[in-house]
């Protein structure tokens, strides 16, 4: 009788330990699945940011913020050393709008890109869309970088 009670008690304790171990594994699995979901969402967000930052319009805007201008006319070298084309110097010009919903503005609506031949400067209010960033994607006059050792007035561009 004592042997049967001891076997039943041992069996019940063994089942209790097995059940506890399985529940711990279930909780660990649930925690890891939640962590995987969060990390997948984070990866997708970062990939979307990379894709937005590497778009041609974003690269052009960032290059202009750094003071770069589009290159001039290229020249090409053939295998025999002959030069085709005449290279030209890079010149800054009005940005070209490449994407967006209002790519072709309607008659009567203000143009988001200032006209360089109009003689109006971006700060005069002639084109409010361009000076506020608008859809053009080009910052007209970026602030100079902060240099703590520079004089208070900064340097003109």
Short mmCIF file of C-alpha atoms in Angstrom, two decimals:
data_model
loop_
_atom_site.label_atom_id
_atom_site.label_comp_id
_atom_site.label_asym_id
_atom_site.label_seq_id
_atom_site.Cartn_x
_atom_site.Cartn_y
_atom_site.Cartn_z
CA UNK A 1 0.00 0.00 0.00
CA UNK A 2 2.82 2.38 0.97
CA UNK A 3 4.60 1.53 -2.27
CA UNK A 4 1.52 2.35 -4.38
CA UNK A 5 1.00 5.68 -2.56
CA UNK A 6 4.70 6.53 -3.04
CA UNK A 7 4.49 5.69 -6.76
CA UNK A 8 1.32 7.79 -7.22
CA UNK A 9 2.86 10.69 -5.30
CA UNK A 10 6.07 10.45 -7.33
CA UNK A 11 4.08 10.28 -10.58
CA UNK A 12 1.99 13.32 -9.66
CA UNK A 13 5.09 15.30 -8.70
CA UNK A 14 6.76 14.27 -11.97
CA UNK A 15 3.70 15.41 -13.97
CA UNK A 16 3.65 18.69 -12.04
CA UNK A 17 7.34 19.31 -12.81
CA UNK A 18 6.84 18.41 -16.49
CA UNK A 19 3.83 20.73 -16.76
CA UNK A 20 5.76 23.58 -15.12
CA UNK A 21 8.70 23.13 -17.53
CA UNK A 22 6.35 23.14 -20.54
CA UNK A 23 4.65 26.33 -19.32
CA UNK A 24 8.02 28.04 -18.89
CA UNK A 25 8.90 27.08 -22.46
CA UNK A 26 5.57 28.47 -23.69
CA UNK A 27 6.17 31.79 -21.93
CA UNK A 28 9.69 31.97 -23.36
CA UNK A 29 8.37 31.20 -26.85
CA UNK A 30 5.69 33.91 -26.53
CA UNK A 31 8.29 36.45 -25.36
CA UNK A 32 10.64 35.59 -28.24
CA UNK A 33 7.81 35.84 -30.80
CA UNK A 34 6.89 39.29 -29.49
CA UNK A 35 10.56 40.36 -29.64
CA UNK A 36 10.83 39.03 -33.20
CA UNK A 37 7.75 41.02 -34.23
CA UNK A 38 9.15 44.22 -32.69
CA UNK A 39 12.54 43.73 -34.35
CA UNK A 40 10.90 43.01 -37.72
CA UNK A 41 8.89 46.24 -37.43
CA UNK A 42 12.05 48.14 -36.52
CA UNK A 43 13.90 46.64 -39.50
CA UNK A 44 11.08 47.62 -41.86
CA UNK A 45 11.05 51.17 -40.48
CA UNK A 46 14.82 51.48 -40.91
CA UNK A 47 14.65 50.04 -44.44
CA UNK A 48 11.94 52.56 -45.31
CA UNK A 49 14.12 55.40 -43.97
CA UNK A 50 17.05 54.13 -46.05
CA UNK A 51 14.85 53.96 -49.15
CA UNK A 52 13.56 57.51 -48.57
CA UNK A 53 17.07 58.83 -47.97
CA UNK A 54 18.45 57.20 -51.10
CA UNK A 55 15.72 58.49 -53.43
CA UNK A 56 17.07 60.81 -56.16
CA UNK A 57 15.16 63.84 -54.84
CA UNK A 58 16.43 63.29 -51.30
CA UNK A 59 20.01 62.85 -52.51
CA UNK A 60 19.78 66.04 -54.57
CA UNK A 61 18.33 67.99 -51.61
CA UNK A 62 21.08 66.73 -49.28
CA UNK A 63 23.79 67.50 -51.85
CA UNK A 64 22.47 71.06 -52.25
CA UNK A 65 22.41 71.44 -48.44
CA UNK A 66 26.10 70.53 -48.49
CA UNK A 67 26.75 73.20 -51.13
CA UNK A 68 27.11 70.87 -54.12
CA UNK A 69 25.83 71.83 -57.56
CA UNK A 70 25.02 69.66 -60.59
CA UNK A 71 27.99 68.82 -62.80
CA UNK A 72 28.61 70.53 -66.11
CA UNK A 73 28.72 68.93 -69.52
CA UNK A 74 30.69 65.67 -69.36
CA UNK A 75 33.47 64.54 -71.63
CA UNK A 76 34.03 60.88 -72.46
CA UNK A 77 37.22 58.99 -73.22
CA UNK A 78 37.17 56.22 -75.78
CA UNK A 79 39.40 53.15 -75.60
CA UNK A 80 41.83 54.69 -78.09
CA UNK A 81 42.24 57.84 -75.96
CA UNK A 82 40.05 60.09 -78.11
CA UNK A 83 38.02 62.64 -76.14
CA UNK A 84 34.35 62.99 -77.10
CA UNK A 85 32.54 66.13 -75.98
CA UNK A 86 33.80 69.25 -74.33
CA UNK A 87 33.72 69.33 -70.52
CA UNK A 88 31.95 72.24 -68.90
CA UNK A 89 32.20 73.79 -65.48
CA UNK A 90 29.52 72.98 -62.90
CA UNK A 91 27.05 75.83 -62.46
CA UNK A 92 24.27 76.29 -59.96
CA UNK A 93 20.85 76.69 -61.48
CA UNK A 94 17.21 76.46 -60.55
CA UNK A 95 16.27 73.01 -59.21
CA UNK A 96 14.25 70.75 -61.47
CA UNK A 97 11.13 69.26 -59.94
CA UNK A 98 11.18 65.52 -60.59
CA UNK A 99 8.30 64.14 -58.55
CA UNK A 100 5.26 65.18 -56.59
CA UNK A 101 1.54 65.65 -56.98
CA UNK A 102 1.67 69.17 -58.42
CA UNK A 103 4.33 68.47 -61.02
CA UNK A 104 2.49 70.60 -63.58
CA UNK A 105 1.03 73.62 -61.75
CA UNK A 106 -2.35 74.85 -62.92
CA UNK A 107 -2.74 78.29 -64.50
CA UNK A 108 -3.03 80.96 -61.81
CA UNK A 109 -1.32 78.90 -59.10
CA UNK A 110 2.09 80.12 -57.90
CA UNK A 111 5.09 78.16 -59.08
CA UNK A 112 6.91 76.32 -56.23
CA UNK A 113 10.28 76.94 -57.94
CA UNK A 114 11.54 80.53 -58.22
CA UNK A 115 12.28 81.78 -61.71
CA UNK A 116 15.99 82.71 -61.86
CA UNK A 117 15.39 85.30 -64.61
CA UNK A 118 12.83 87.25 -62.57
CA UNK A 119 15.57 88.89 -60.47
CA UNK A 120 13.67 88.33 -57.22
CA UNK A 121 15.66 86.88 -54.37
CA UNK A 122 14.21 83.99 -52.34
CA UNK A 123 13.94 86.16 -49.23
CA UNK A 124 11.74 88.84 -50.84
CA UNK A 125 8.57 86.79 -50.64
CA UNK A 126 8.20 86.48 -54.41
CA UNK A 127 7.82 82.72 -54.09
CA UNK A 128 6.56 81.69 -50.64
CA UNK A 129 6.53 77.96 -51.48
CA UNK A 130 10.25 77.89 -52.28
CA UNK A 131 11.44 79.65 -49.15
CA UNK A 132 9.47 77.35 -46.86
CA UNK A 133 10.66 74.05 -48.29
CA UNK A 134 7.35 73.26 -50.08
CA UNK A 135 7.19 70.26 -52.39
CA UNK A 136 10.30 71.36 -54.33
CA UNK A 137 12.50 69.50 -51.88
CA UNK A 138 15.32 72.04 -52.12
CA UNK A 139 16.31 74.29 -49.27
CA UNK A 140 17.14 77.65 -50.87
CA UNK A 141 19.37 79.20 -48.19
CA UNK A 142 20.49 76.71 -45.52
CA UNK A 143 21.83 78.06 -42.27
CA UNK A 144 25.64 77.99 -41.98
CA UNK A 145 27.07 75.29 -39.68
CA UNK A 146 27.57 76.26 -36.07
CA UNK A 147 31.24 76.68 -35.18
CA UNK A 148 31.88 77.63 -31.53
CA UNK A 149 35.32 79.11 -32.34
CA UNK A 150 33.95 81.36 -35.13
CA UNK A 151 33.04 85.03 -34.53
CA UNK A 152 29.47 85.74 -33.46
CA UNK A 153 28.36 87.04 -36.87
CA UNK A 154 29.52 83.95 -38.79
CA UNK A 155 30.94 84.06 -42.29
CA UNK A 156 29.02 84.96 -45.44
CA UNK A 157 28.63 82.30 -48.09
#
